[in-house]
mmCIF file of C-alpha atoms in Angstrom:
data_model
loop_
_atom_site.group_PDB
_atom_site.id
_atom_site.type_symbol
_atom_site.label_atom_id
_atom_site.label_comp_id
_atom_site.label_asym_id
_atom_site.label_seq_id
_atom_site.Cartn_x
_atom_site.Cartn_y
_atom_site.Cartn_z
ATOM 1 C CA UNK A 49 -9.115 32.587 46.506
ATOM 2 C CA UNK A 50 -6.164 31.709 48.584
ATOM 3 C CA UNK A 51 -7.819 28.664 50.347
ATOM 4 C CA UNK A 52 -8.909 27.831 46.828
ATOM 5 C CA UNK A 53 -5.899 27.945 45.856
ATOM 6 C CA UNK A 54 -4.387 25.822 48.346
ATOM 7 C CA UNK A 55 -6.605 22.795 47.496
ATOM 8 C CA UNK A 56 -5.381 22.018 44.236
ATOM 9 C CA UNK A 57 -2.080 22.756 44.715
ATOM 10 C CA UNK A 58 -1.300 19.097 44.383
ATOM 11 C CA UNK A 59 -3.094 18.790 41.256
ATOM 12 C CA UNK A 60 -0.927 21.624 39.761
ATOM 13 C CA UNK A 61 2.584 20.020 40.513
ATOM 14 C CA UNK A 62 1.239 17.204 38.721
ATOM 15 C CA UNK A 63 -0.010 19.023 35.641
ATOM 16 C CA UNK A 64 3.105 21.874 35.093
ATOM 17 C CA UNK A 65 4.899 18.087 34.712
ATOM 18 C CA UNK A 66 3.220 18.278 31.480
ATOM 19 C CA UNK A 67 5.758 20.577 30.270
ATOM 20 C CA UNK A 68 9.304 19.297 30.958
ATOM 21 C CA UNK A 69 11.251 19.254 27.756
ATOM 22 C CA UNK A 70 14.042 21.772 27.374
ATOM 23 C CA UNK A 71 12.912 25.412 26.871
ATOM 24 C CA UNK A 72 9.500 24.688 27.965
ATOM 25 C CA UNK A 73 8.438 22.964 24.804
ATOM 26 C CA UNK A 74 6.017 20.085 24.952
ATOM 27 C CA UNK A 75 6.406 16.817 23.242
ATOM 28 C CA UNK A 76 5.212 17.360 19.359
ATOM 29 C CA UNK A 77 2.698 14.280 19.108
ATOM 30 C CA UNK A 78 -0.349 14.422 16.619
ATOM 31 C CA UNK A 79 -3.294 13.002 18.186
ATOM 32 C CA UNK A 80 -3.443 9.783 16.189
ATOM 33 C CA UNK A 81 0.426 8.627 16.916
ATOM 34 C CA UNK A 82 -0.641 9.283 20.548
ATOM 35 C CA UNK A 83 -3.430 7.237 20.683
ATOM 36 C CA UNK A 84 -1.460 4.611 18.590
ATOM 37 C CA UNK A 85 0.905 4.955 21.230
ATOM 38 C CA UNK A 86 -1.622 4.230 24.393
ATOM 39 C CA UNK A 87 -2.905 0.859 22.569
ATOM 40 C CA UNK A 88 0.243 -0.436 22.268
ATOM 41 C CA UNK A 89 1.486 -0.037 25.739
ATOM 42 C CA UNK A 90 -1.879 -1.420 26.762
ATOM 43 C CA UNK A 91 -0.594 -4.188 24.688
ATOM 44 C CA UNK A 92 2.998 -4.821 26.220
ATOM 45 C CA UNK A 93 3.522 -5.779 29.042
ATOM 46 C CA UNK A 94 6.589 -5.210 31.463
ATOM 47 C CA UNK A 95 9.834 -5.868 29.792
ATOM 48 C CA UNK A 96 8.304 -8.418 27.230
ATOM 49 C CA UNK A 97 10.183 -9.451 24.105
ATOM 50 C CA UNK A 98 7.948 -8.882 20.981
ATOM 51 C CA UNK A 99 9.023 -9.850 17.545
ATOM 52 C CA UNK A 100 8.023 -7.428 14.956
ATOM 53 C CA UNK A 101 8.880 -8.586 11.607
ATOM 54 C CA UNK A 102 8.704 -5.933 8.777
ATOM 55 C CA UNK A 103 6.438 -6.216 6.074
ATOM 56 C CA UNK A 104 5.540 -5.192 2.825
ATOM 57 C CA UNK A 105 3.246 -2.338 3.679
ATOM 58 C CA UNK A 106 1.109 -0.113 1.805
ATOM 59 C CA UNK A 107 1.824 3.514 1.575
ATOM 60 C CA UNK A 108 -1.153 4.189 3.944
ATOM 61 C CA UNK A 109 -0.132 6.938 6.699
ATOM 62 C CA UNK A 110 -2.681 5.014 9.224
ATOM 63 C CA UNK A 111 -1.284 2.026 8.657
ATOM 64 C CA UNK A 112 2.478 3.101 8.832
ATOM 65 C CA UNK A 113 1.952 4.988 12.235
ATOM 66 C CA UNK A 114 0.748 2.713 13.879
ATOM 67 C CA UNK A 115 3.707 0.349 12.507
ATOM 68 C CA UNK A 116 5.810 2.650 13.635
ATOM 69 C CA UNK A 117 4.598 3.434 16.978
ATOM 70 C CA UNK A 118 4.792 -0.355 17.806
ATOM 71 C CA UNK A 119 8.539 0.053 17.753
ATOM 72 C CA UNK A 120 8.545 3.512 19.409
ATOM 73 C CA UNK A 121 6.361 2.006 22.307
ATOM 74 C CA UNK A 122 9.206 -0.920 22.592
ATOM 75 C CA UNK A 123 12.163 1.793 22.884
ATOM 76 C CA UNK A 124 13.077 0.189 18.987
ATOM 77 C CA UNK A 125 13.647 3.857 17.233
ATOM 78 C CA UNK A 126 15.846 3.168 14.958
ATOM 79 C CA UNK A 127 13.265 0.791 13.568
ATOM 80 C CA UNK A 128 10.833 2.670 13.677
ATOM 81 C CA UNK A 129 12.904 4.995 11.329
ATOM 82 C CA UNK A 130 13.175 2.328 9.067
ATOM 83 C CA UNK A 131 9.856 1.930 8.594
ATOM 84 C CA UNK A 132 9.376 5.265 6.952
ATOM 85 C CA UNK A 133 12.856 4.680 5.225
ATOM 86 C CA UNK A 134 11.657 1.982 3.236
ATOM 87 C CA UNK A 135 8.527 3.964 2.345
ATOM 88 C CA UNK A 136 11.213 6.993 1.317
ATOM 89 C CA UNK A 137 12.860 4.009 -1.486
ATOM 90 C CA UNK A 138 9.852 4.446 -3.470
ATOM 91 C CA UNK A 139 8.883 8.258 -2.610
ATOM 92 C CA UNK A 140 11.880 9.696 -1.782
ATOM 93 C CA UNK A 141 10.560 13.202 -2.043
ATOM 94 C CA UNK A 142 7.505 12.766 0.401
ATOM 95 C CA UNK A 143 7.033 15.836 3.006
ATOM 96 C CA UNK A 144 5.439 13.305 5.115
ATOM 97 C CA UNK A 145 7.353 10.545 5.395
ATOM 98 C CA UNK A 146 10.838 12.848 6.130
ATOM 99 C CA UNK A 147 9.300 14.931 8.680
ATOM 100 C CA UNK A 148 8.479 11.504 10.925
ATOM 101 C CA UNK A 149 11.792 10.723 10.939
ATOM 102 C CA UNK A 150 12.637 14.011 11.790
ATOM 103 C CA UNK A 151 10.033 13.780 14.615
ATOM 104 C CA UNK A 152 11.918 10.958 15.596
ATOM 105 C CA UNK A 153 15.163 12.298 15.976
ATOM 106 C CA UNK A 154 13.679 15.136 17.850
ATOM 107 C CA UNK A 155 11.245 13.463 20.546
ATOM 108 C CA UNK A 156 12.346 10.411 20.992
ATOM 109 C CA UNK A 157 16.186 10.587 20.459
ATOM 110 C CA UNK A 158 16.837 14.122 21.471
ATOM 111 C CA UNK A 159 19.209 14.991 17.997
ATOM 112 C CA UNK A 160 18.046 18.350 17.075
ATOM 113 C CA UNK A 161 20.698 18.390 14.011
ATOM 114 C CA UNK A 162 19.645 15.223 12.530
ATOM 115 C CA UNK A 163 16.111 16.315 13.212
ATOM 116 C CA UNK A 164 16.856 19.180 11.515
ATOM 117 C CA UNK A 165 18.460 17.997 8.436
ATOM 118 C CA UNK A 166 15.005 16.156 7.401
ATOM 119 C CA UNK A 167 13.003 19.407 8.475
ATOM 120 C CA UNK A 168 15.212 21.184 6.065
ATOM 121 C CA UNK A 169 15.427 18.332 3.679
ATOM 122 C CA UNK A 170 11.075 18.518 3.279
ATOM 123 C CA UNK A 171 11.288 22.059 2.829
ATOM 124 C CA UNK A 172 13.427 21.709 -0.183
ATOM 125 C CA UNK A 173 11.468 19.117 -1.760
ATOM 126 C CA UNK A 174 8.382 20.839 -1.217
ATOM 127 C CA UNK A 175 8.405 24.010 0.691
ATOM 128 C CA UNK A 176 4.249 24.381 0.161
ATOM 129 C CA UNK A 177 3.414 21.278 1.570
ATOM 130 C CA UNK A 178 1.698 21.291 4.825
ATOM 131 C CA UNK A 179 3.747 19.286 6.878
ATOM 132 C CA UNK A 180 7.020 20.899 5.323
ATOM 133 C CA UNK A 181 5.770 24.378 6.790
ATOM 134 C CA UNK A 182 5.007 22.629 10.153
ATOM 135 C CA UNK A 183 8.525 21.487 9.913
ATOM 136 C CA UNK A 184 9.781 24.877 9.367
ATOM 137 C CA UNK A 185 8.493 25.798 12.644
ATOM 138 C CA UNK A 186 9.866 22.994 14.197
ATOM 139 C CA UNK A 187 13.602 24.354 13.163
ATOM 140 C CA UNK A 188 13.067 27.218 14.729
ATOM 141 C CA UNK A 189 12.071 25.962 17.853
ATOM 142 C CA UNK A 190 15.050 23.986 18.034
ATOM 143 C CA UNK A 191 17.140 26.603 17.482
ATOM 144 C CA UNK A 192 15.128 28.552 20.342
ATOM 145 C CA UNK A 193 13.698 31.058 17.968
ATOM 146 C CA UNK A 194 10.139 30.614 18.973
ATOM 147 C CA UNK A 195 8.664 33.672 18.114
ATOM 148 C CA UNK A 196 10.093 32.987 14.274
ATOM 149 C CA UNK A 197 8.602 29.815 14.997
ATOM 150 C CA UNK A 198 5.489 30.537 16.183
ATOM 151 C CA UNK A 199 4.993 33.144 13.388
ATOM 152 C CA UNK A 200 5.104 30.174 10.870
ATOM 153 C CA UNK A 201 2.582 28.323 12.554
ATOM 154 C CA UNK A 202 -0.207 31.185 12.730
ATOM 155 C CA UNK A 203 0.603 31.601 8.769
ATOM 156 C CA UNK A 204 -0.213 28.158 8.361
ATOM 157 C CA UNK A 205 -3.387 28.263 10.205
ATOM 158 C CA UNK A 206 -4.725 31.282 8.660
ATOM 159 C CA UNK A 207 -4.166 29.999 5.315
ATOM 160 C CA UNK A 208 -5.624 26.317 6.583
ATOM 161 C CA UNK A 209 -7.898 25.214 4.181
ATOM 162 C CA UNK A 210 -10.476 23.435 6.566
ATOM 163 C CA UNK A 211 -12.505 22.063 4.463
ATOM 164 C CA UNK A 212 -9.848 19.500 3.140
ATOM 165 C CA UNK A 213 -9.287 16.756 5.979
ATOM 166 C CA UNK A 214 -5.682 16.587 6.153
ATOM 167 C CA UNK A 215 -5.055 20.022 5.915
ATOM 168 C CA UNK A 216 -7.779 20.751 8.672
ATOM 169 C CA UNK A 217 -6.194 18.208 11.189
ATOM 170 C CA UNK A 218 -2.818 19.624 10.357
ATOM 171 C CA UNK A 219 -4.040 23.268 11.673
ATOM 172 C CA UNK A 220 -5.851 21.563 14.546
ATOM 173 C CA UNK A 221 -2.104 20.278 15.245
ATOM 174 C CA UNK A 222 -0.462 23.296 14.504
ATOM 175 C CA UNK A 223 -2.709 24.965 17.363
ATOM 176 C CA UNK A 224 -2.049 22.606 19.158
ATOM 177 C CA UNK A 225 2.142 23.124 18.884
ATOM 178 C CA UNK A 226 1.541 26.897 19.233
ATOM 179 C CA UNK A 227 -0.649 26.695 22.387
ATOM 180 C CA UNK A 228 2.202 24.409 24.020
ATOM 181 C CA UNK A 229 5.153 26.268 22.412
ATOM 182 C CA UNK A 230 3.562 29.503 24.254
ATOM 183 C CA UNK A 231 2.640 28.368 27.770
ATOM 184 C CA UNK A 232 5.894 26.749 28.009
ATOM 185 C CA UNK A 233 8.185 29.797 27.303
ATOM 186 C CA UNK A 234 5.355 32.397 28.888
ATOM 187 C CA UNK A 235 4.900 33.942 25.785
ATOM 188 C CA UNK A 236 1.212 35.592 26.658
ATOM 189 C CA UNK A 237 0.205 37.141 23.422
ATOM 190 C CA UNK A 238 0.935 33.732 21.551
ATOM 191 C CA UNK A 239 -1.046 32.010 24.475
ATOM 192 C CA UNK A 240 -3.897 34.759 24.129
ATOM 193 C CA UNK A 241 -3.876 34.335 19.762
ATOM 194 C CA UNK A 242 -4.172 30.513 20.524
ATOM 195 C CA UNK A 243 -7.860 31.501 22.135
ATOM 196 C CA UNK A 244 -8.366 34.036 19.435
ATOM 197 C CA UNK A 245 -7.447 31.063 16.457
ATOM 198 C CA UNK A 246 -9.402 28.393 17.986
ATOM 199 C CA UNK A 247 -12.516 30.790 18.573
ATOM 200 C CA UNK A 248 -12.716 31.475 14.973
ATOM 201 C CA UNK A 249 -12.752 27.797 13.669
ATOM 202 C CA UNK A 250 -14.837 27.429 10.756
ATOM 203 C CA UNK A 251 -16.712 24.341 12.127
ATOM 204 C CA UNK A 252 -16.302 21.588 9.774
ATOM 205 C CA UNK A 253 -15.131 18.910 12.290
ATOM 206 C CA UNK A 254 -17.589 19.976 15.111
ATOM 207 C CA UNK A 255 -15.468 16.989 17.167
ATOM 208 C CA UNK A 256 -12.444 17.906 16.904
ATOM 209 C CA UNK A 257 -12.589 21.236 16.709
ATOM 210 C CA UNK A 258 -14.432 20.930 20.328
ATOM 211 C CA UNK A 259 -11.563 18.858 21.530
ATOM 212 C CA UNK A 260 -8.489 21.810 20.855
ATOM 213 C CA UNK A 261 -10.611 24.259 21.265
ATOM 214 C CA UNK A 262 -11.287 23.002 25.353
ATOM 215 C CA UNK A 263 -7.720 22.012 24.907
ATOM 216 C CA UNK A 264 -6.574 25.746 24.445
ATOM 217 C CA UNK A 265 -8.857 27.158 26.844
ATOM 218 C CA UNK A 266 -7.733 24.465 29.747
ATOM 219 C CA UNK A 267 -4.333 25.551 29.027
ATOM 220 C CA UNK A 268 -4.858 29.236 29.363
ATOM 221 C CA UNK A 269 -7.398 29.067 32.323
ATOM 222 C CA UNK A 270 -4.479 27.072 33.982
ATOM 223 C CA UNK A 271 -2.066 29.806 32.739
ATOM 224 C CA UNK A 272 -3.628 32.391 34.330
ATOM 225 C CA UNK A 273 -4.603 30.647 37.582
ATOM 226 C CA UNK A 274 -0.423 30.163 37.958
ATOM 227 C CA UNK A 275 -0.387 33.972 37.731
ATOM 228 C CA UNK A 276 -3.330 35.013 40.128
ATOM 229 C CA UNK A 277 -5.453 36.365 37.327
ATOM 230 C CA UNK A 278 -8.674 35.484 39.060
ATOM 231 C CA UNK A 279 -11.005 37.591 36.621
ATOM 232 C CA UNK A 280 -9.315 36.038 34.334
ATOM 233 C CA UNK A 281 -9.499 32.589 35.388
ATOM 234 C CA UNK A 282 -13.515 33.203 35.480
ATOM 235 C CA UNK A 283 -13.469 34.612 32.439
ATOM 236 C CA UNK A 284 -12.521 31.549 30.104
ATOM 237 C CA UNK A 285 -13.978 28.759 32.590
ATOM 238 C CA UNK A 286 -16.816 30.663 31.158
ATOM 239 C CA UNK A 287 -15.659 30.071 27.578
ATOM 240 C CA UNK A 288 -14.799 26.464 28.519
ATOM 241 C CA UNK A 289 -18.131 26.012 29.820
ATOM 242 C CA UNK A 290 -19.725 27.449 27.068
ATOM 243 C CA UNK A 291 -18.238 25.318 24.651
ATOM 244 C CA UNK A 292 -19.134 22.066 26.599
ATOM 245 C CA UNK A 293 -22.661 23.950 26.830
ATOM 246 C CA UNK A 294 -23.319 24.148 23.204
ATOM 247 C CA UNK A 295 -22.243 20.567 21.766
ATOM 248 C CA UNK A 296 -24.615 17.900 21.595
ATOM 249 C CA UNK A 297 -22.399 15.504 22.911
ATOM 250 C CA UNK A 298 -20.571 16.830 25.339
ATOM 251 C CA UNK A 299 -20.308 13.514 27.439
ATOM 252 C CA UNK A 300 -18.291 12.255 24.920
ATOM 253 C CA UNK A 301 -16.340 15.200 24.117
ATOM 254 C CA UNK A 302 -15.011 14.721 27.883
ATOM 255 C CA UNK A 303 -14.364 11.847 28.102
ATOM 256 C CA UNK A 304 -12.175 11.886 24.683
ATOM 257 C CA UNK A 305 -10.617 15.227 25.801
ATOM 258 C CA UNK A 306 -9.176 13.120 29.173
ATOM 259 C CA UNK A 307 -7.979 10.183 26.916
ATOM 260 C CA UNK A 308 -6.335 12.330 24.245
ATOM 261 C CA UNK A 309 -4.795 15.138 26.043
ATOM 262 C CA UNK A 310 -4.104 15.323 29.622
ATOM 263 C CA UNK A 311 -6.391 13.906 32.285
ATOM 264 C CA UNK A 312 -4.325 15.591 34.984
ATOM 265 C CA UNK A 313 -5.338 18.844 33.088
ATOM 266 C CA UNK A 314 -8.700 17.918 32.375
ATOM 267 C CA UNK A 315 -9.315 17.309 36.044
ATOM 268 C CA UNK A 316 -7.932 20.771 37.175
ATOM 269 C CA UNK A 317 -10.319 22.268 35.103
ATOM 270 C CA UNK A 318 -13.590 20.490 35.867
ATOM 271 C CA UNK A 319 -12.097 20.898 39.977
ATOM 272 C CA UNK A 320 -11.801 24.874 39.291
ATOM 273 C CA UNK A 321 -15.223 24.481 37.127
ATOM 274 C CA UNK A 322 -16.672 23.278 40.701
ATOM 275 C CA UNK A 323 -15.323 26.476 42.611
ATOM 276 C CA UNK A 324 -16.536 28.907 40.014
ATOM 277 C CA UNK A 325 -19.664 27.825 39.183
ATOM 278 C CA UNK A 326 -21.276 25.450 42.355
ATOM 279 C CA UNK A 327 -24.328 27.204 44.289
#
């Protein structure tokens, strides 16, 4: 496997770039922001002045993201904060709306205490919301305590109620965090209960469920291909494969797991998928 090895060694320095915030963590970004994101900056170009008036917007979470990730996409956080703040005038005690500005604060303008005072401030409104328990992980993380962190986020998904839609892309996310939070600090039985989780999806959202559950798997065949586990490595290519196998649209499951996720990642796989597998 050495020669193997050797031929996607490129591919790999470009992929471990995935993970380069401090203590291995990985950008939190829900899939919908993200894509939000990527259709803005298709939309700006270069160093472009846009004017961006505020409006009178609904409380509509779609709606608001993508408001706010006009501004993010321009550098313009602190307006993008204000978009939720004016939301917060009239629901002062929303989960949702204080944990995006605590986002904020923590991805895009690196304050972990400011961050933190929303987390904290959601939890006290509401400690049983959804996204007030996410953002109890999220304190922990920040103060390097991943495994307390970590621990919070498998609660959460075992007590996911997937048949409700928010609540099941909220777990999809939170599988997301922990599968990140674990490769990142080489925490291999978090990693290995990431594969366990997304194995055990109930199947409501036969889409996205594919999408993290290739997600997870990439991650770990990737994690143990950096260690020389090559039984291993086999072992959930096989999963992977199995899972592109079995859904009826697994063209389009690909090509929305490169665009969402990590195309660098994406292409290691389907590369190693080639070695494994090719007659």
């Amino acid at each position: 496997m050495n020669i193997l090895k050797m031929k996607v060694i490129l591919l790999l320095s470009l992929v471990i770039g995935l993970w380069s915030l401090p203590g291995g963590c990985v950008e939190y970004m829900p899939l919908g922001r993200e894509n939000s994101v990527q259709r803005i900056n298709e939309e700006v170009e270069g160093d472009q002045e846009v004017e961006l008036p505020f409006v009178d917007i609904p409380y509509d979470d779609d709606e608001m993201t993508y408001r706010a990730a006009e501004y993010l996409a321009l550098g313009e956080y602190m307006s993008a904060i204000e978009v939720y703040e004016r939301a917060l005038n009239s629901y002062p005690e929303d989960p949702w709306l204080i944990c995006s500005i605590g986002d904020i604060y923590s991805e895009y303008l690196d304050d972990a205490q400011k961050a933190t005072e929303y987390y904290e401030l959601a939890n006290q409104y509401d400690p049983y919301n959804p996204h007030s328990i996410i953002a109890k992980s999220k304190v922990f993380f920040l103060r390097q305590d991943n495994e307390k962190g970590c621990d919070v986020l498998k609660d959460f998904i075992n007590e996911c109620d997937f048949r409700n839609d928010k609540e099941r892309y909220l777990g999809y996310h939170s599988i997301w965090m922990l599968t990140n939070i674990a490769y990142g600090n080489d925490m291999y039985d978090e990693l290995e209960g990431a594969v366990s989780l997304v194995l055990k999806l109930p199947g409501y959202d036969r889409w996205e469920e594919s999408l993290i559950q290739m997600y997870v798997i990439q991650t770990m065949v990737l994690y143990e291909f950096l260690h020389e586990n090559d039984i291993q490595v086999e072992k959930y290519l096989g999963v992977y494969k199995g899972i592109i196998d079995c859904h009826e649209d697994a063209d389009r499951v690909r090509s929305a797991l490169e665009l969402q996720y990590s195309a660098r990642l994406y292409d290691f796989c389907e590369e190693m998928m080639e070695l494994y597998f090719t007659e």
